[in-house]
Each structure stands twice: as C-alpha cells, then as structure tokens.
Short mmCIF file of C-alpha atoms and ligand atoms in Angstrom, two decimals:
data_model
loop_
_atom_site.label_atom_id
_atom_site.label_comp_id
_atom_site.label_asym_id
_atom_site.label_seq_id
_atom_site.Cartn_x
_atom_site.Cartn_y
_atom_site.Cartn_z
CA MET A 977 -14.91 25.95 -9.51
CA ASN A 978 -16.34 22.38 -8.35
CA TYR A 979 -15.52 21.30 -4.59
CA VAL A 980 -15.45 17.67 -2.87
CA LEU A 981 -17.11 16.72 0.41
CA ALA A 982 -14.79 14.89 2.75
CA VAL A 983 -16.00 12.99 6.11
CA ASP A 984 -14.25 11.44 8.99
CA LEU A 985 -16.65 9.24 10.75
CA GLY A 986 -15.06 8.18 14.14
CA ALA A 987 -16.88 6.34 16.89
CA THR A 988 -17.51 10.03 18.89
CA TYR A 989 -17.19 12.60 16.30
CA VAL A 990 -17.99 13.24 12.84
CA ARG A 991 -16.02 15.70 10.88
CA VAL A 992 -17.22 17.11 7.60
CA ALA A 993 -15.30 19.73 5.49
CA ILE A 994 -15.68 21.17 1.84
CA ALA A 995 -12.30 21.31 -0.23
CA SER A 996 -11.51 22.69 -3.68
CA CYS A 997 -10.49 20.46 -5.98
CA ASP A 998 -6.58 21.23 -5.31
CA GLY A 999 -7.27 20.04 -1.90
CA LYS A 1000 -7.73 23.10 0.03
CA ILE A 1001 -10.33 22.90 3.01
CA VAL A 1002 -12.33 26.09 2.45
CA SER A 1003 -14.65 24.87 5.74
CA LYS A 1004 -15.06 22.22 8.00
CA ALA A 1005 -17.14 21.29 11.20
CA LYS A 1006 -16.92 18.71 13.73
CA GLU A 1007 -20.05 17.10 15.64
CA ARG A 1008 -20.77 13.98 18.08
CA VAL A 1009 -22.17 11.28 16.21
CA VAL A 1010 -25.79 10.79 16.45
CA ARG A 1011 -26.23 7.38 18.23
CA GLU A 1012 -29.82 6.67 17.79
CA GLY A 1013 -32.28 6.62 14.75
CA ARG A 1014 -32.23 4.46 11.20
CA GLU A 1015 -29.69 3.02 9.43
CA ASN A 1016 -29.42 6.17 7.31
CA ALA A 1017 -29.47 8.88 10.46
CA ILE A 1018 -25.98 9.20 10.21
CA ALA A 1019 -26.18 9.98 6.53
CA LYS A 1020 -28.55 12.45 7.19
CA GLN A 1021 -26.73 14.21 9.68
CA ILE A 1022 -23.77 14.68 7.31
CA ILE A 1023 -26.22 16.39 4.95
CA LYS A 1024 -27.49 18.40 7.87
CA ILE A 1025 -23.75 19.69 8.56
CA TYR A 1026 -23.04 20.35 5.06
CA GLU A 1027 -26.39 22.52 4.61
CA ASN A 1028 -24.66 24.43 7.62
CA LEU A 1029 -21.37 24.73 5.91
CA ILE A 1030 -22.87 26.31 2.93
CA GLU A 1031 -24.73 28.70 4.75
CA LYS A 1032 -21.28 30.13 5.51
CA VAL A 1033 -19.46 29.64 2.17
CA GLY A 1034 -22.62 29.81 -0.19
CA LYS A 1035 -23.62 27.06 -2.68
CA VAL A 1036 -21.02 25.11 -4.02
CA THR A 1037 -21.08 22.08 -6.34
CA ILE A 1038 -19.76 18.91 -5.12
CA ASP A 1039 -18.36 16.53 -7.68
CA LYS A 1040 -17.33 13.67 -5.38
CA ILE A 1041 -17.77 12.55 -1.55
CA ALA A 1042 -15.16 10.04 0.28
CA ILE A 1043 -15.50 9.23 3.79
CA GLY A 1044 -13.06 7.79 6.27
CA SER A 1045 -14.87 5.63 8.54
CA ILE A 1046 -15.00 3.07 11.53
CA GLY A 1047 -15.50 -0.15 10.65
CA PRO A 1048 -16.16 -3.02 9.52
CA LEU A 1049 -17.12 -1.88 6.35
CA ASP A 1050 -18.70 -2.98 3.00
CA MET A 1051 -16.69 -1.00 0.92
CA ARG A 1052 -18.78 -1.45 -2.54
CA LYS A 1053 -22.02 -0.96 -0.94
CA GLY A 1054 -20.82 2.16 0.99
CA ILE A 1055 -22.13 0.27 4.31
CA ILE A 1056 -20.77 -0.18 7.87
CA ILE A 1057 -22.04 -3.64 9.35
CA ASN A 1058 -22.15 -4.09 13.10
CA PRO A 1059 -19.61 -1.57 14.39
CA PRO A 1060 -18.24 -2.42 17.94
CA ASN A 1061 -18.35 1.15 18.70
CA LEU A 1062 -21.56 2.57 17.58
CA PRO A 1063 -25.11 1.09 18.28
CA PHE A 1064 -26.29 0.57 14.83
CA GLU A 1065 -26.34 -3.05 13.37
CA LYS A 1066 -25.87 -1.23 10.07
CA ILE A 1067 -24.91 2.23 8.97
CA VAL A 1068 -26.07 3.06 5.42
CA LEU A 1069 -23.88 6.07 4.15
CA LYS A 1070 -23.58 5.69 0.23
CA ASP A 1071 -26.73 5.36 -1.14
CA PRO A 1072 -28.39 8.52 0.61
CA LEU A 1073 -25.32 10.83 0.08
CA LYS A 1074 -25.23 10.02 -3.59
CA GLU A 1075 -28.92 10.64 -4.05
CA TYR A 1076 -28.67 13.87 -2.33
CA PHE A 1077 -25.41 15.12 -3.74
CA LYS A 1078 -25.77 13.17 -7.31
CA ALA A 1079 -22.13 12.50 -6.81
CA ASP A 1080 -19.98 9.80 -6.32
CA VAL A 1081 -19.40 8.19 -2.93
CA LEU A 1082 -16.17 6.37 -1.91
CA VAL A 1083 -16.11 4.70 1.49
CA LEU A 1084 -12.72 3.81 3.20
CA ASN A 1085 -11.55 2.71 6.61
CA ASP A 1086 -10.42 5.49 8.53
CA ALA A 1087 -6.71 4.49 9.39
CA VAL A 1088 -6.70 3.55 5.39
CA SER A 1089 -7.75 7.21 4.73
CA ALA A 1090 -5.29 8.41 6.65
CA ALA A 1091 -2.64 6.74 4.87
CA TRP A 1092 -3.55 8.51 2.04
CA GLY A 1093 -3.90 11.55 3.51
CA GLU A 1094 -0.10 10.98 4.55
CA LYS A 1095 0.66 10.38 1.26
CA HIS A 1096 -0.73 13.46 -0.51
CA PHE A 1097 -0.62 16.08 2.26
CA GLY A 1098 1.46 14.57 4.97
CA LEU A 1099 5.24 13.43 5.50
CA GLY A 1100 4.70 10.35 2.80
CA ARG A 1101 4.71 12.91 -0.30
CA ASP A 1102 7.99 11.27 -1.48
CA VAL A 1103 7.61 8.16 -0.12
CA GLU A 1104 6.10 4.76 -1.88
CA ASN A 1105 5.81 2.49 0.98
CA LEU A 1106 4.09 3.77 3.67
CA ALA A 1107 2.20 2.71 6.95
CA TYR A 1108 -0.08 4.61 9.07
CA ILE A 1109 -0.89 3.73 12.75
CA THR A 1110 -3.17 4.93 15.05
CA LEU A 1111 -3.03 4.50 18.82
CA SER A 1112 -5.98 5.65 20.03
CA THR A 1113 -9.42 4.28 21.84
CA GLY A 1114 -8.64 1.03 19.17
CA ILE A 1115 -5.41 0.78 17.25
CA GLY A 1116 -5.63 0.84 13.42
CA VAL A 1117 -3.58 0.81 10.08
CA GLY A 1118 -3.48 1.86 6.91
CA VAL A 1119 -0.73 0.85 4.31
CA ILE A 1120 0.73 1.62 0.81
CA VAL A 1121 2.78 -0.58 -0.81
CA ASN A 1122 4.44 0.42 -4.09
CA GLY A 1123 2.44 3.67 -4.08
CA LYS A 1124 -0.60 1.83 -3.78
CA LEU A 1125 -3.33 1.76 -1.15
CA LEU A 1126 -4.32 -1.44 -0.08
CA LEU A 1127 -7.85 -2.26 0.59
CA GLY A 1128 -9.07 -5.95 0.37
CA LYS A 1129 -11.99 -7.52 -0.95
CA ASP A 1130 -14.44 -5.38 1.50
CA GLY A 1131 -12.28 -2.44 2.45
CA ASN A 1132 -11.15 -4.21 5.39
CA ALA A 1133 -7.25 -4.93 4.67
CA HIS A 1134 -4.92 -5.16 7.58
CA GLU A 1135 -7.33 -4.86 10.77
CA MET A 1136 -3.73 -4.78 12.72
CA GLY A 1137 -5.30 -3.87 15.93
CA HIS A 1138 -6.28 -7.39 15.86
CA ALA A 1139 -2.88 -8.83 15.35
CA VAL A 1140 -1.69 -11.44 18.31
CA VAL A 1141 1.02 -9.90 20.15
CA ASN A 1142 0.55 -12.77 22.41
CA TYR A 1143 -0.74 -16.15 21.91
CA ASP A 1144 -1.47 -17.32 25.50
CA SER A 1145 -2.70 -14.44 26.71
CA PRO A 1146 -5.18 -13.24 29.79
CA PHE A 1147 -6.80 -10.58 27.77
CA LYS A 1148 -9.61 -10.80 25.46
CA CYS A 1149 -10.17 -8.07 23.02
CA GLY A 1150 -13.03 -6.10 22.15
CA CYS A 1151 -13.73 -8.51 19.36
CA GLY A 1152 -14.09 -11.60 21.64
CA ARG A 1153 -10.77 -12.98 20.85
CA ILE A 1154 -7.61 -13.23 22.53
CA GLY A 1155 -3.82 -11.77 22.69
CA HIS A 1156 -4.69 -8.88 20.25
CA TRP A 1157 -2.45 -6.00 20.49
CA GLU A 1158 -5.60 -3.92 20.85
CA ALA A 1159 -6.25 -5.67 23.58
CA TYR A 1160 -3.28 -4.50 25.54
CA ALA A 1161 -2.26 -1.07 23.97
CA SER A 1162 -5.56 0.79 23.06
CA GLY A 1163 -6.73 3.61 25.12
CA ARG A 1164 -9.70 1.47 26.09
CA ASN A 1165 -7.50 -1.43 27.34
CA ILE A 1166 -4.40 0.02 28.75
CA PRO A 1167 -6.03 0.73 32.43
CA ARG A 1168 -6.88 -3.17 32.56
CA PHE A 1169 -2.98 -3.70 31.36
CA ALA A 1170 -1.69 -1.45 33.84
CA LYS A 1171 -3.58 -2.84 36.53
CA TYR A 1172 -2.63 -6.49 35.67
CA LEU A 1173 1.05 -5.27 35.78
CA ALA A 1174 0.53 -3.63 39.00
CA GLN A 1175 -0.76 -6.86 40.51
CA THR A 1176 1.56 -9.15 39.02
CA MET A 1177 5.11 -7.94 37.86
CA PHE A 1178 5.30 -4.74 39.68
CA LYS A 1179 3.76 -5.51 43.02
CA GLU A 1180 6.22 -3.94 44.84
CA LEU A 1181 5.71 -0.44 43.19
CA LEU A 1182 2.19 -0.38 43.78
CA ASN A 1183 2.09 0.81 47.32
CA LYS A 1184 4.48 3.97 46.63
CA SER A 1185 2.64 4.97 43.42
CA ILE A 1186 0.25 7.70 42.65
CA LEU A 1187 -1.80 5.48 40.73
CA LYS A 1188 -2.56 3.25 43.57
CA SER A 1189 -6.08 4.36 44.65
CA LYS A 1190 -7.30 4.46 40.82
CA ILE A 1191 -5.89 1.12 40.28
CA VAL A 1192 -7.54 -0.18 43.46
CA ASN A 1193 -10.80 1.19 42.55
CA ASN A 1194 -11.12 0.37 39.17
CA THR A 1195 -10.84 4.21 37.96
CA LEU A 1196 -7.69 4.47 36.03
CA GLU A 1197 -7.92 5.83 32.50
CA ALA A 1198 -5.03 5.83 30.30
CA ARG A 1199 -4.19 9.24 30.50
CA ASP A 1200 -3.44 8.57 34.15
CA VAL A 1201 -0.73 6.44 33.40
CA PHE A 1202 1.06 8.87 31.13
CA GLU A 1203 0.46 12.06 33.60
CA ALA A 1204 1.86 9.58 36.18
CA ALA A 1205 4.99 8.84 34.01
CA LYS A 1206 5.33 12.45 33.22
CA LYS A 1207 5.63 12.81 36.94
CA LYS A 1208 8.29 9.94 37.00
CA ASP A 1209 5.80 7.38 38.97
CA PRO A 1210 8.28 4.39 39.07
CA LEU A 1211 5.34 2.02 38.45
CA ALA A 1212 3.81 4.12 35.42
CA LEU A 1213 7.18 4.35 34.09
CA LYS A 1214 7.28 0.28 34.13
CA ILE A 1215 3.99 0.32 32.49
CA ILE A 1216 4.81 2.79 29.82
CA ASP A 1217 7.90 0.34 29.43
CA GLU A 1218 5.92 -2.81 29.02
CA LEU A 1219 3.61 -0.96 26.81
CA GLY A 1220 6.49 -0.01 24.38
CA LYS A 1221 7.30 -3.87 24.23
CA VAL A 1222 3.59 -4.48 23.44
CA ASN A 1223 3.33 -1.89 20.83
CA ALA A 1224 7.18 -2.99 19.40
CA SER A 1225 5.71 -6.22 18.59
CA GLY A 1226 2.55 -4.44 16.80
CA PHE A 1227 4.96 -2.46 15.31
CA ALA A 1228 7.07 -5.43 14.01
CA ASN A 1229 4.16 -7.12 12.69
CA VAL A 1230 3.19 -4.16 9.99
CA ILE A 1231 7.11 -3.58 9.38
CA ASN A 1232 7.61 -7.60 8.82
CA ALA A 1233 4.24 -7.61 6.48
CA TYR A 1234 4.43 -4.47 4.73
CA ASP A 1235 8.43 -3.14 4.56
CA PRO A 1236 7.79 0.46 4.73
CA GLU A 1237 9.99 3.25 4.36
CA LEU A 1238 8.06 5.43 6.53
CA ILE A 1239 5.39 5.08 9.65
CA THR A 1240 3.52 7.73 10.74
CA VAL A 1241 1.64 7.47 14.09
CA GLY A 1242 -1.54 9.52 15.00
CA GLY A 1243 -4.37 9.01 17.38
CA ALA A 1244 -5.03 10.61 20.82
CA ILE A 1245 -2.11 8.57 22.77
CA ALA A 1246 0.64 9.26 20.22
CA LEU A 1247 -0.60 13.10 19.67
CA ASN A 1248 -1.46 13.92 23.21
CA ASN A 1249 1.84 12.26 25.00
CA PRO A 1250 5.61 13.26 24.86
CA LYS A 1251 7.37 11.13 22.35
CA GLU A 1252 9.69 10.10 24.91
CA LEU A 1253 6.65 7.97 26.35
CA VAL A 1254 5.32 6.72 23.40
CA ILE A 1255 7.64 6.24 20.58
CA ASP A 1256 11.08 5.90 22.28
CA PRO A 1257 10.01 3.03 24.48
CA ILE A 1258 8.93 1.36 20.64
CA LEU A 1259 12.07 2.18 19.29
CA LYS A 1260 13.88 0.70 22.55
CA TYR A 1261 12.43 -3.03 21.60
CA LEU A 1262 11.77 -2.69 17.87
CA ASP A 1263 14.94 -4.88 17.52
CA MET A 1264 13.74 -7.59 19.34
CA TYR A 1265 10.99 -8.45 17.17
CA VAL A 1266 11.52 -6.96 13.50
CA VAL A 1267 13.36 -8.95 10.94
CA ASN A 1268 13.10 -6.14 8.21
CA ARG A 1269 15.09 -3.24 7.79
CA VAL A 1270 13.85 -0.73 10.54
CA PRO A 1271 11.71 2.36 8.71
CA LYS A 1272 11.66 5.63 9.86
CA ILE A 1273 8.94 6.24 12.43
CA GLU A 1274 7.47 9.65 12.94
CA ILE A 1275 4.39 11.19 14.66
CA THR A 1276 2.18 12.69 12.00
CA LYS A 1277 2.04 16.37 11.26
CA LEU A 1278 -1.82 16.32 10.50
CA GLY A 1279 -2.83 15.60 13.56
CA ASP A 1280 -6.62 15.29 14.31
CA ASP A 1281 -7.40 15.99 10.73
CA ILE A 1282 -5.30 13.20 9.35
CA VAL A 1283 -8.61 10.96 8.32
CA LEU A 1284 -10.30 14.05 6.76
CA TYR A 1285 -7.30 15.30 4.74
CA GLY A 1286 -7.23 11.56 3.76
CA ALA A 1287 -10.79 11.71 2.70
CA VAL A 1288 -9.87 14.87 0.50
CA ALA A 1289 -7.11 13.23 -1.15
CA ALA A 1290 -9.33 10.07 -1.75
CA ALA A 1291 -12.44 12.45 -3.33
CA ILE A 1292 -9.59 14.13 -5.34
CA ASN A 1293 -7.48 11.38 -6.55
CA PRO A 1294 -9.69 7.88 -5.79
CA PRO A 1295 -7.06 5.19 -4.80
CA LEU A 1296 -9.59 2.51 -6.63
ZN1 ZN B 1166 -9.55 -8.36 18.48
#
C-alpha cells in the first residue's frame, strides 16, 4: 500500500504525518520549526522528521505530499515569501521535497488546508459551503464555496485576518496597515487592545481588577484576560465583551462575503477557552453586522491537528 506525507508548517511548530491513502494517520511527530539556515532549512527538517518516523513504521512509498503552511505563499512555486512570523526571506518547500521523495508536492495556506480537512474528516463532511476561522496568534480563514476550496492566484485567498473592522483605528496591524481584525483580536494583539480598553472605556474598573498590575507593567498576555474572565473579573468580562464585538464584525465579513452554512472555529484561543468566553460573545453581536442568514458556528473537533488533516485530505484529494 502507498502513503501520503502531510505537513503543518506553523510559526512555532512543524507537524509531519505519514497517512495511508484512505486518510488514516499511521505515524506523526511535532518539532519546533528551525529558525536559521538556508532557504531549504525547513524542507530539510521535514525530511529529517520523516526519516525518524520511518524508523518506527518501516519504509513506505510516498505518493504525494501536501503542506498547510503559514503565508504568504507562491503556491505554484511552492515557496513562502517574507513570512512575518519566521526569520527567512524565502522558504523553499516544493523543490527539495519533490527531489527527495520523487513525488508531487502541494503547498496550501494553513487555514485553507484546515477548511479542506474539516470537509473531509470533520464537521463539514455533509456541507458544500463552509468557512474555517482560526483565532490564534494570528487570525486566518479558509473557505469552501459550492464544494470548491477557494485558493486565489497565489494561494493567498481571503486573508481575512486583515479585514478592516475599524477604518479610523488607533491600532496598527503587524502587516503595517490600520484597523485590521487581527490588530484587535489575535492572541498577539489582545493585550494591547485590553490595555487600551482598561485605560479608556473601562477606567473605573481597572483599580479593582486582578489584571491591574499586568496591564500597568505591560506584561499582560491574552490568556490572562481569559483566566480573569473565568473568575468573573468585571474588567476582564468587559474586555471579552468588546472582543465579542470585534470578532462578530470579522465573522460577519466572512459570512457576508461567502455565505457559508457552517463556520468551524479553531486556533489556541478557541480551543483552550470555554465557549461562553469565545463563541457566545460573537453570537451576541453578530446580528449587528451580518446581512446574510447566520450559519451554524461550532468549535472544530479536529483540534490542533486540523491543518495536518487538511494536508492529508489535500494529498489524497487535491483541491486543484
Ligand atoms: Zn493586517
């Protein structure tokens, strides 16, 4: 029997799996992504992880390779150009892997790959119109419309984390532009937004808040806000409510653009916190922004492996 190789290349971890042609993962491993070396350093790391895996499962024939990766991509060349979250100008994936495995290599955006994984292995199996949204260090979106996975000319379709949620915003996004969804609600930027809210709209709550010293000392992390909200800290609950508005406007942009029947949500923020603090505040405010009929919104059941499952699905059933 022949196999496929699936890769999830994130900003922190690279996950590699060998899967059978019917989609069963037979072996997988996760490592921290190398952050130095030449443009083929990550391809070499992937090969090394594969060689470690086959020491356990024995030699296999790899028919096809698919990678769900951080962007921005040049999908056809199979390279990543100037990724904001990894210290490489260029990451070359396709050519070195193709040469080593003598197999076709497909490189997709990670959230796009996740949407394909949801369609094949997750909650989207019976659905033709699906969006996957990851709320994590950054915010990413993958969309299937009429059963077709949307890719774009270079594979960078729907960079919705950079959708504008406030045109007159005080916040600059990591990409350098202003008012983007990610600039408010990504794991990296929640602390800045929280501090802003604590010093403007909710000043009177700051003194009594368990978040006060972290806000004042600039050591606040996104997880602190959720932890404080779980303890019913009034300031944290207000911040969660405002995040609900921002996320609702982001979700509404996705719903208004693509008209999905199901949205599944993943990423560390969604997976590691109670639904009441992530999804419910979005549902509370969605009607303020959305024009189309509101779809079902659920947390993905594929968890941290969703991009990897997407890569398995893409290797077996290429979306091109
Ligand atoms: Zn941006």
